[in-house]
Amino acid sequence: MMKLLPFFQSGPIGIRNGSEGCIGANRQLENPSTSVAEQGPACPEPSGDEIWSRDQEKMSERPEAACRPSRASSITSNGSCTSSGDSPEKGKKGIKGIFTNALKKMKKIKPPSVKQVMELLEEQKLCDAAQHLIVLEKSLSSKSEEGLISQQDVESVYEVLKHKVFSILKDSILLAKTNPELLQQAVEVLKEQEKEDQNYTSENPPDQNMQFRPRKWKDLWMATVKESVETRMKDTSHTSRTENLSTVGQNLLHMGKTMKEDLTVIVKYIKQLYPPEFNVFRTYAELYHNYFASQAKKNAESHLEDNDIYLLLSWVHNIYPKDMRKDHALAEELEKVKLGSLLPSSLSKELEKKYLDSEEATIKNSLSKCLDKEIQRWKEDKEPEKLNGHFQSELLAIFVIQSIYSGQKRAKDISAAVGEELSDRLWKELPAFLKSYKDAFEDFKEKSKKHRYYKAILIANINNCWNFRDYAEKNMAETDYNKASILSTLSDIENSGFDVLLQQLFAQLKPIYKKFTENKWDSSNEIMNEIIKTTSKHISDFRTLKDPFYHAIMEKIHARLVKEYIVRLLKRKVSLKTPAQQQNLAQHISKNAADLEAFCTSNGSQATWLNSALPKLAEIIRLQDLGAIKIEVATLATTYPDIRKRHLEAFLYIKANLSRSELKSILGYLADSTASTPPGAPLFSNINVS
């Protein structure tokens, strides 16, 4: 009979001993890419007449066996195979009942023929064929059947059944939706064979097991599932190409997409076909995970481009553990299995370090190139552009901040820990970059004074500091020492620019202020008007500063105007002996102070702390009562704690009618101190007294 089976196909694991003649004709079907779902009929199987030809003469004497009608396969309500026309005896349900009934009938009727079983297989009636094969297998022990059907005949047909069943099971994912009835038949046959193995093993001692039992189809199923998983994970042709995605990235996308979609099919359509002991979902999930993890490890250990390192880490930390669980049903099953990470922790850490080093170097290099381009723009004979009336040079700040933000976001998308590590690195890089920026600004400030748009470029760079300052204020913790370094460097750039912008104004004001002492405060109102007029001419240029910097430069102007006025009062050029003279001077000072305050406030100065300095000094000059003078001095010292004895002594030179003892008593209210000036009130500490 074996000579008539050259077309028998091997199962997933191969043909049993004694079936060598089947191998040659089945080379095409051994290709793992060939599937039931793709090729339609599983194999060019025998017509039935060929396999039956050897027994035709013997069977001609038994027409009832040869002419048994074919029956359609169906699945009973309890999930077992049965045939139309058969019904289990009362009280005998399921596979056991069917087979019990079949065995009883064997005593009354002849077993099915090999030809009939082959015809059922051709018609894809797998349950019927499997039942008949079991009957044939059991009939071999009957002496009445001796010589009609051999074990080799049964095994040959079993090979055909096995090939059909496991070809279907290999394509479970595809057939679960396209042909669920066929898949269910294959699963039922697998379950029956597993049960037959269990029955045989329980009824026969291990040393009496025959050559063909147990058949161990469950082991074959495990191997078939593994083969199916690997085939599907390798076949990238079913995943659309994504533009600009590398081969590594495309493979990761394919494996992740395939695993998620396939496991979803298993949860919804396949898992319920099997009994619990098969652990179907766990089996599939672990096989998909193991294959995915093996490929991820292989990629991690190879030389990867920077983008591929990022993609692989994204899959390991973010996409794989999270995206797989977006489907609720799938998430519940995965929670039970607990697959773990795609990469070992040590390898993941190594990959993270490569990514962080590369990302830090890339961002650092891009910032350096951007600064070089900015410096080149300063050298161009071109006025900076204006935005809302303010000179701007914001491309540098925008690029730097965007580079840092994008780097932080990309890293955070991998994991919070990776994002935090890169943020720490970039926060350290930003102060270093700003110091390079400051050095370049200072170099331009010193070497390009003849530049046509010198002041405009200075103003544009001062304005540029606002973007950096705002970003640091909003995104960095107060305790971060990098923040203090950043803000300090920005203040240096701003103040350096202010000094240059104010240099010409302050130079023009100095000789005007000298007129106060030269004229002994005669015509003081005219002198103050000249000061205000001169200052106004320069203020119009400062309107191109952004509002925070305009207010800052106006505060500097305000402080300078008050300071220079106090300097003239401390020059010991005026000494008044009579209260009337002192009263007159006090009135001049008060009037000048009021005009100065009105001018500065109307032009945007917010330095209200300066407003009481001159009026308090005027009041000390006006007062004649020693006690009242002491109280006013104490109030002055409280408001401006940086005032020292030397300042007060020089000022009191104006009050020539004070005795030495009275002067000493007043000065006693102040205690000289070398302590640093309290922040926010650096007025007298900037005044040198000769």
PDB file of C-alpha atoms in Angstrom, residues 241-482:
ATOM      1  CA  ARG A 241       6.212  50.708   4.793  1.00  0.00           C
ATOM      2  CA  THR A 242       6.439  53.915   6.816  1.00  0.00           C
ATOM      3  CA  GLU A 243       8.259  56.760   5.110  1.00  0.00           C
ATOM      4  CA  ASN A 244      11.619  57.782   6.623  1.00  0.00           C
ATOM      5  CA  LEU A 245      11.622  54.741   8.932  1.00  0.00           C
ATOM      6  CA  SER A 246      14.802  52.669   8.952  1.00  0.00           C
ATOM      7  CA  THR A 247      14.859  48.912   8.481  1.00  0.00           C
ATOM      8  CA  VAL A 248      15.268  48.426  12.234  1.00  0.00           C
ATOM      9  CA  GLY A 249      12.375  50.775  12.911  1.00  0.00           C
ATOM     10  CA  GLN A 250      10.180  49.086  10.309  1.00  0.00           C
ATOM     11  CA  ASN A 251      10.881  45.664  11.812  1.00  0.00           C
ATOM     12  CA  LEU A 252      10.047  46.878  15.309  1.00  0.00           C
ATOM     13  CA  LEU A 253       6.814  48.384  14.021  1.00  0.00           C
ATOM     14  CA  HIS A 254       5.912  45.171  12.201  1.00  0.00           C
ATOM     15  CA  MET A 255       6.614  42.916  15.180  1.00  0.00           C
ATOM     16  CA  GLY A 256       4.710  45.134  17.602  1.00  0.00           C
ATOM     17  CA  LYS A 257       1.739  45.530  15.263  1.00  0.00           C
ATOM     18  CA  THR A 258       1.647  41.825  14.429  1.00  0.00           C
ATOM     19  CA  MET A 259       1.900  40.746  18.065  1.00  0.00           C
ATOM     20  CA  LYS A 260      -0.857  43.088  19.218  1.00  0.00           C
ATOM     21  CA  GLU A 261      -3.255  42.237  16.385  1.00  0.00           C
ATOM     22  CA  ASP A 262      -2.627  38.490  16.621  1.00  0.00           C
ATOM     23  CA  LEU A 263      -3.032  38.339  20.394  1.00  0.00           C
ATOM     24  CA  THR A 264      -6.284  40.268  20.048  1.00  0.00           C
ATOM     25  CA  VAL A 265      -7.556  37.615  17.608  1.00  0.00           C
ATOM     26  CA  ILE A 266      -6.479  34.883  20.021  1.00  0.00           C
ATOM     27  CA  VAL A 267      -8.362  36.503  22.914  1.00  0.00           C
ATOM     28  CA  LYS A 268     -11.541  37.074  20.925  1.00  0.00           C
ATOM     29  CA  TYR A 269     -11.746  34.033  18.645  1.00  0.00           C
ATOM     30  CA  ILE A 270      -9.243  31.258  19.402  1.00  0.00           C
ATOM     31  CA  LYS A 271      -8.765  30.925  23.148  1.00  0.00           C
ATOM     32  CA  GLN A 272     -12.302  29.641  23.771  1.00  0.00           C
ATOM     33  CA  LEU A 273     -11.861  26.777  21.281  1.00  0.00           C
ATOM     34  CA  TYR A 274      -9.337  25.056  23.553  1.00  0.00           C
ATOM     35  CA  PRO A 275      -9.636  23.514  27.008  1.00  0.00           C
ATOM     36  CA  PRO A 276      -7.915  25.442  29.856  1.00  0.00           C
ATOM     37  CA  GLU A 277      -5.012  23.015  30.129  1.00  0.00           C
ATOM     38  CA  PHE A 278      -3.696  24.167  26.752  1.00  0.00           C
ATOM     39  CA  ASN A 279      -3.013  27.662  28.190  1.00  0.00           C
ATOM     40  CA  VAL A 280      -3.548  29.006  24.697  1.00  0.00           C
ATOM     41  CA  PHE A 281      -3.135  32.725  25.352  1.00  0.00           C
ATOM     42  CA  ARG A 282      -0.092  32.284  27.591  1.00  0.00           C
ATOM     43  CA  THR A 283       1.508  29.956  25.032  1.00  0.00           C
ATOM     44  CA  TYR A 284       1.038  32.377  22.155  1.00  0.00           C
ATOM     45  CA  ALA A 285       1.901  35.488  24.216  1.00  0.00           C
ATOM     46  CA  GLU A 286       5.151  34.037  25.534  1.00  0.00           C
ATOM     47  CA  LEU A 287       6.206  32.866  22.064  1.00  0.00           C
ATOM     48  CA  TYR A 288       5.506  36.285  20.525  1.00  0.00           C
ATOM     49  CA  HIS A 289       7.287  37.998  23.415  1.00  0.00           C
ATOM     50  CA  ASN A 290      10.300  35.698  23.280  1.00  0.00           C
ATOM     51  CA  TYR A 291      10.739  36.228  19.544  1.00  0.00           C
ATOM     52  CA  PHE A 292      10.299  40.001  19.868  1.00  0.00           C
ATOM     53  CA  ALA A 293      12.728  40.105  22.815  1.00  0.00           C
ATOM     54  CA  SER A 294      15.334  38.008  20.951  1.00  0.00           C
ATOM     55  CA  GLN A 295      15.241  40.414  18.000  1.00  0.00           C
ATOM     56  CA  ALA A 296      15.372  43.455  20.281  1.00  0.00           C
ATOM     57  CA  LYS A 297      18.419  42.005  22.071  1.00  0.00           C
ATOM     58  CA  LYS A 298      20.095  41.255  18.751  1.00  0.00           C
ATOM     59  CA  ASN A 299      19.517  44.860  17.641  1.00  0.00           C
ATOM     60  CA  ALA A 300      20.740  46.279  20.955  1.00  0.00           C
ATOM     61  CA  GLU A 301      23.986  44.320  20.711  1.00  0.00           C
ATOM     62  CA  SER A 302      24.662  45.490  17.148  1.00  0.00           C
ATOM     63  CA  HIS A 303      25.850  48.880  15.913  1.00  0.00           C
ATOM     64  CA  LEU A 304      22.766  51.089  15.760  1.00  0.00           C
ATOM     65  CA  GLU A 305      22.280  54.560  14.363  1.00  0.00           C
ATOM     66  CA  ASP A 306      21.173  57.203  16.869  1.00  0.00           C
ATOM     67  CA  ASN A 307      17.588  57.227  15.605  1.00  0.00           C
ATOM     68  CA  ASP A 308      17.389  53.445  15.877  1.00  0.00           C
ATOM     69  CA  ILE A 309      18.658  53.552  19.471  1.00  0.00           C
ATOM     70  CA  TYR A 310      15.885  56.009  20.249  1.00  0.00           C
ATOM     71  CA  LEU A 311      13.268  53.840  18.529  1.00  0.00           C
ATOM     72  CA  LEU A 312      14.405  50.679  20.305  1.00  0.00           C
ATOM     73  CA  LEU A 313      14.353  52.382  23.718  1.00  0.00           C
ATOM     74  CA  SER A 314      10.898  53.800  22.945  1.00  0.00           C
ATOM     75  CA  TRP A 315       9.624  50.291  22.262  1.00  0.00           C
ATOM     76  CA  VAL A 316      11.292  48.859  25.361  1.00  0.00           C
ATOM     77  CA  HIS A 317      10.124  51.511  27.849  1.00  0.00           C
ATOM     78  CA  ASN A 318       7.004  52.989  26.374  1.00  0.00           C
ATOM     79  CA  ILE A 319       5.295  51.543  23.305  1.00  0.00           C
ATOM     80  CA  TYR A 320       5.583  47.833  24.122  1.00  0.00           C
ATOM     81  CA  PRO A 321       4.436  47.908  27.766  1.00  0.00           C
ATOM     82  CA  LYS A 322       1.717  50.535  27.198  1.00  0.00           C
ATOM     83  CA  ASP A 323       0.354  50.307  23.665  1.00  0.00           C
ATOM     84  CA  MET A 324      -0.255  46.560  23.989  1.00  0.00           C
ATOM     85  CA  ARG A 325      -2.660  47.244  26.847  1.00  0.00           C
ATOM     86  CA  LYS A 326      -4.894  49.796  25.152  1.00  0.00           C
ATOM     87  CA  ASP A 327      -7.374  47.026  24.302  1.00  0.00           C
ATOM     88  CA  HIS A 328      -9.175  46.201  27.562  1.00  0.00           C
ATOM     89  CA  ALA A 329      -9.651  42.485  26.859  1.00  0.00           C
ATOM     90  CA  LEU A 330      -6.004  42.130  25.824  1.00  0.00           C
ATOM     91  CA  ALA A 331      -4.825  44.078  28.855  1.00  0.00           C
ATOM     92  CA  GLU A 332      -6.593  41.705  31.242  1.00  0.00           C
ATOM     93  CA  GLU A 333      -4.947  38.652  29.701  1.00  0.00           C
ATOM     94  CA  LEU A 334      -1.498  40.246  29.548  1.00  0.00           C
ATOM     95  CA  GLU A 335      -1.775  41.165  33.222  1.00  0.00           C
ATOM     96  CA  LYS A 336      -2.106  37.465  34.044  1.00  0.00           C
ATOM     97  CA  VAL A 337       0.881  36.470  31.914  1.00  0.00           C
ATOM     98  CA  LYS A 338       3.337  39.236  32.971  1.00  0.00           C
ATOM     99  CA  LEU A 339       5.711  39.028  30.019  1.00  0.00           C
ATOM    100  CA  GLY A 340       8.392  41.366  31.330  1.00  0.00           C
ATOM    101  CA  SER A 341      10.686  43.721  29.412  1.00  0.00           C
ATOM    102  CA  LEU A 342      11.982  43.336  25.875  1.00  0.00           C
ATOM    103  CA  LEU A 343      15.561  43.853  27.058  1.00  0.00           C
ATOM    104  CA  PRO A 344      17.550  42.798  30.133  1.00  0.00           C
ATOM    105  CA  SER A 345      18.046  45.690  32.558  1.00  0.00           C
ATOM    106  CA  SER A 346      21.824  45.825  32.056  1.00  0.00           C
ATOM    107  CA  LEU A 347      21.505  46.004  28.270  1.00  0.00           C
ATOM    108  CA  SER A 348      18.762  48.605  28.535  1.00  0.00           C
ATOM    109  CA  LYS A 349      20.956  50.784  30.790  1.00  0.00           C
ATOM    110  CA  GLU A 350      23.838  50.476  28.355  1.00  0.00           C
ATOM    111  CA  LEU A 351      21.602  51.552  25.489  1.00  0.00           C
ATOM    112  CA  GLU A 352      20.240  54.476  27.524  1.00  0.00           C
ATOM    113  CA  LYS A 353      23.770  55.741  28.185  1.00  0.00           C
ATOM    114  CA  LYS A 354      24.575  55.592  24.477  1.00  0.00           C
ATOM    115  CA  TYR A 355      21.428  57.550  23.723  1.00  0.00           C
ATOM    116  CA  LEU A 356      22.036  60.173  26.416  1.00  0.00           C
ATOM    117  CA  ASP A 357      25.686  60.699  25.411  1.00  0.00           C
ATOM    118  CA  SER A 358      24.749  61.004  21.757  1.00  0.00           C
ATOM    119  CA  GLU A 359      21.783  63.323  22.369  1.00  0.00           C
ATOM    120  CA  GLU A 360      23.795  65.594  24.652  1.00  0.00           C
ATOM    121  CA  ALA A 361      26.657  65.847  22.144  1.00  0.00           C
ATOM    122  CA  THR A 362      24.258  66.472  19.261  1.00  0.00           C
ATOM    123  CA  ILE A 363      22.423  69.287  21.055  1.00  0.00           C
ATOM    124  CA  LYS A 364      25.687  70.829  22.285  1.00  0.00           C
ATOM    125  CA  ASN A 365      27.083  70.827  18.756  1.00  0.00           C
ATOM    126  CA  SER A 366      23.932  72.333  17.258  1.00  0.00           C
ATOM    127  CA  LEU A 367      23.911  75.142  19.861  1.00  0.00           C
ATOM    128  CA  SER A 368      27.513  75.972  19.065  1.00  0.00           C
ATOM    129  CA  LYS A 369      26.777  76.171  15.342  1.00  0.00           C
ATOM    130  CA  CYS A 370      23.751  78.352  15.988  1.00  0.00           C
ATOM    131  CA  LEU A 371      25.844  80.797  18.051  1.00  0.00           C
ATOM    132  CA  ASP A 372      28.398  81.001  15.240  1.00  0.00           C
ATOM    133  CA  LYS A 373      25.631  81.947  12.804  1.00  0.00           C
ATOM    134  CA  GLU A 374      24.327  84.569  15.231  1.00  0.00           C
ATOM    135  CA  ILE A 375      27.784  86.152  15.511  1.00  0.00           C
ATOM    136  CA  GLN A 376      27.996  86.323  11.725  1.00  0.00           C
ATOM    137  CA  ARG A 377      24.646  88.143  11.629  1.00  0.00           C
ATOM    138  CA  TRP A 378      26.019  90.800  14.006  1.00  0.00           C
ATOM    139  CA  LYS A 379      28.794  91.539  11.516  1.00  0.00           C
ATOM    140  CA  GLU A 380      26.391  92.164   8.652  1.00  0.00           C
ATOM    141  CA  ASP A 381      25.710  95.781   7.694  1.00  0.00           C
ATOM    142  CA  LYS A 382      22.065  95.335   8.516  1.00  0.00           C
ATOM    143  CA  GLU A 383      19.794  96.739  11.205  1.00  0.00           C
ATOM    144  CA  PRO A 384      18.105  94.093  13.362  1.00  0.00           C
ATOM    145  CA  GLU A 385      14.444  93.533  12.632  1.00  0.00           C
ATOM    146  CA  LYS A 386      11.761  95.019  14.861  1.00  0.00           C
ATOM    147  CA  LEU A 387       8.847  93.149  16.379  1.00  0.00           C
ATOM    148  CA  ASN A 388       6.162  95.289  18.031  1.00  0.00           C
ATOM    149  CA  GLY A 389       8.594  98.192  18.013  1.00  0.00           C
ATOM    150  CA  HIS A 390      11.406  96.258  19.720  1.00  0.00           C
ATOM    151  CA  PHE A 391      14.692  95.248  18.109  1.00  0.00           C
ATOM    152  CA  GLN A 392      14.930  91.501  18.103  1.00  0.00           C
ATOM    153  CA  SER A 393      17.606  88.879  17.703  1.00  0.00           C
ATOM    154  CA  GLU A 394      15.441  86.005  18.832  1.00  0.00           C
ATOM    155  CA  LEU A 395      16.455  83.279  16.411  1.00  0.00           C
ATOM    156  CA  LEU A 396      19.249  82.234  18.743  1.00  0.00           C
ATOM    157  CA  ALA A 397      17.041  82.015  21.834  1.00  0.00           C
ATOM    158  CA  ILE A 398      14.232  80.312  19.950  1.00  0.00           C
ATOM    159  CA  PHE A 399      16.574  77.715  18.483  1.00  0.00           C
ATOM    160  CA  VAL A 400      18.375  77.041  21.780  1.00  0.00           C
ATOM    161  CA  ILE A 401      15.180  76.734  23.806  1.00  0.00           C
ATOM    162  CA  GLN A 402      13.500  74.604  21.144  1.00  0.00           C
ATOM    163  CA  SER A 403      16.531  72.290  20.943  1.00  0.00           C
ATOM    164  CA  ILE A 404      16.576  71.788  24.704  1.00  0.00           C
ATOM    165  CA  TYR A 405      12.810  71.383  24.950  1.00  0.00           C
ATOM    166  CA  SER A 406      12.669  68.907  22.051  1.00  0.00           C
ATOM    167  CA  GLY A 407      15.526  66.882  23.499  1.00  0.00           C
ATOM    168  CA  GLN A 408      13.849  66.765  26.910  1.00  0.00           C
ATOM    169  CA  LYS A 409      10.500  65.778  25.407  1.00  0.00           C
ATOM    170  CA  ARG A 410      11.988  63.045  23.232  1.00  0.00           C
ATOM    171  CA  ALA A 411      13.813  61.617  26.241  1.00  0.00           C
ATOM    172  CA  LYS A 412      10.716  61.850  28.424  1.00  0.00           C
ATOM    173  CA  ASP A 413       8.751  59.988  25.756  1.00  0.00           C
ATOM    174  CA  ILE A 414      11.127  57.065  26.311  1.00  0.00           C
ATOM    175  CA  SER A 415      10.655  57.123  30.074  1.00  0.00           C
ATOM    176  CA  ALA A 416      10.436  59.620  32.923  1.00  0.00           C
ATOM    177  CA  ALA A 417      13.839  58.502  34.240  1.00  0.00           C
ATOM    178  CA  VAL A 418      15.587  58.991  30.881  1.00  0.00           C
ATOM    179  CA  GLY A 419      13.870  62.363  30.473  1.00  0.00           C
ATOM    180  CA  GLU A 420      15.040  63.508  33.903  1.00  0.00           C
ATOM    181  CA  GLU A 421      18.614  62.415  33.240  1.00  0.00           C
ATOM    182  CA  LEU A 422      18.807  64.312  29.934  1.00  0.00           C
ATOM    183  CA  SER A 423      17.195  67.392  31.502  1.00  0.00           C
ATOM    184  CA  ASP A 424      19.897  67.442  34.190  1.00  0.00           C
ATOM    185  CA  ARG A 425      22.583  67.208  31.527  1.00  0.00           C
ATOM    186  CA  LEU A 426      21.087  69.968  29.382  1.00  0.00           C
ATOM    187  CA  TRP A 427      20.521  72.261  32.387  1.00  0.00           C
ATOM    188  CA  LYS A 428      24.280  71.999  32.965  1.00  0.00           C
ATOM    189  CA  GLU A 429      24.967  72.685  29.305  1.00  0.00           C
ATOM    190  CA  LEU A 430      22.823  75.852  29.146  1.00  0.00           C
ATOM    191  CA  PRO A 431      24.976  77.908  31.603  1.00  0.00           C
ATOM    192  CA  ALA A 432      28.097  76.939  29.638  1.00  0.00           C
ATOM    193  CA  PHE A 433      26.428  77.982  26.382  1.00  0.00           C
ATOM    194  CA  LEU A 434      25.295  81.334  27.839  1.00  0.00           C
ATOM    195  CA  LYS A 435      28.824  82.066  29.026  1.00  0.00           C
ATOM    196  CA  SER A 436      30.030  81.518  25.458  1.00  0.00           C
ATOM    197  CA  TYR A 437      27.251  83.835  24.317  1.00  0.00           C
ATOM    198  CA  LYS A 438      28.321  86.442  26.879  1.00  0.00           C
ATOM    199  CA  ASP A 439      31.952  86.240  25.710  1.00  0.00           C
ATOM    200  CA  ALA A 440      30.874  86.729  22.093  1.00  0.00           C
ATOM    201  CA  PHE A 441      28.687  89.695  23.096  1.00  0.00           C
ATOM    202  CA  GLU A 442      31.538  91.320  25.029  1.00  0.00           C
ATOM    203  CA  ASP A 443      33.853  90.803  22.069  1.00  0.00           C
ATOM    204  CA  PHE A 444      31.382  92.512  19.737  1.00  0.00           C
ATOM    205  CA  LYS A 445      30.796  95.320  22.254  1.00  0.00           C
ATOM    206  CA  GLU A 446      34.504  96.130  22.466  1.00  0.00           C
ATOM    207  CA  LYS A 447      35.540  95.635  18.842  1.00  0.00           C
ATOM    208  CA  SER A 448      32.536  96.885  16.867  1.00  0.00           C
ATOM    209  CA  LYS A 449      31.866 100.342  18.282  1.00  0.00           C
ATOM    210  CA  LYS A 450      32.004 101.829  14.801  1.00  0.00           C
ATOM    211  CA  HIS A 451      29.394  99.434  13.467  1.00  0.00           C
ATOM    212  CA  ARG A 452      26.610 101.312  11.744  1.00  0.00           C
ATOM    213  CA  TYR A 453      23.936  99.614  13.872  1.00  0.00           C
ATOM    214  CA  TYR A 454      26.029  99.154  17.009  1.00  0.00           C
ATOM    215  CA  LYS A 455      23.407 100.271  19.560  1.00  0.00           C
ATOM    216  CA  ALA A 456      20.571  98.505  17.757  1.00  0.00           C
ATOM    217  CA  ILE A 457      22.461  95.198  17.905  1.00  0.00           C
ATOM    218  CA  LEU A 458      23.212  95.724  21.601  1.00  0.00           C
ATOM    219  CA  ILE A 459      19.532  96.356  22.277  1.00  0.00           C
ATOM    220  CA  ALA A 460      18.541  93.294  20.214  1.00  0.00           C
ATOM    221  CA  ASN A 461      20.831  91.093  22.315  1.00  0.00           C
ATOM    222  CA  ILE A 462      19.562  92.565  25.582  1.00  0.00           C
ATOM    223  CA  ASN A 463      16.035  91.766  24.400  1.00  0.00           C
ATOM    224  CA  ASN A 464      17.216  88.286  23.500  1.00  0.00           C
ATOM    225  CA  CYS A 465      18.032  87.628  27.157  1.00  0.00           C
ATOM    226  CA  TRP A 466      14.357  87.829  28.059  1.00  0.00           C
ATOM    227  CA  ASN A 467      13.532  84.545  26.318  1.00  0.00           C
ATOM    228  CA  PHE A 468      16.279  82.704  28.179  1.00  0.00           C
ATOM    229  CA  ARG A 469      15.329  84.344  31.473  1.00  0.00           C
ATOM    230  CA  ASP A 470      11.645  83.543  31.090  1.00  0.00           C
ATOM    231  CA  TYR A 471      12.398  79.921  30.171  1.00  0.00           C
ATOM    232  CA  ALA A 472      14.683  79.405  33.177  1.00  0.00           C
ATOM    233  CA  GLU A 473      12.243  81.075  35.579  1.00  0.00           C
ATOM    234  CA  LYS A 474       9.356  78.887  34.469  1.00  0.00           C
ATOM    235  CA  ASN A 475      11.104  75.550  34.038  1.00  0.00           C
ATOM    236  CA  MET A 476      13.868  75.333  36.618  1.00  0.00           C
ATOM    237  CA  ALA A 477      13.549  74.790  40.353  1.00  0.00           C
ATOM    238  CA  GLU A 478      14.668  77.558  42.681  1.00  0.00           C
ATOM    239  CA  THR A 479      17.074  75.150  44.352  1.00  0.00           C
ATOM    240  CA  ASP A 480      18.773  74.286  41.053  1.00  0.00           C
ATOM    241  CA  TYR A 481      22.220  75.881  41.148  1.00  0.00           C
ATOM    242  CA  ASN A 482      22.214  75.939  37.340  1.00  0.00           C
TER     243      ASN A 482
END
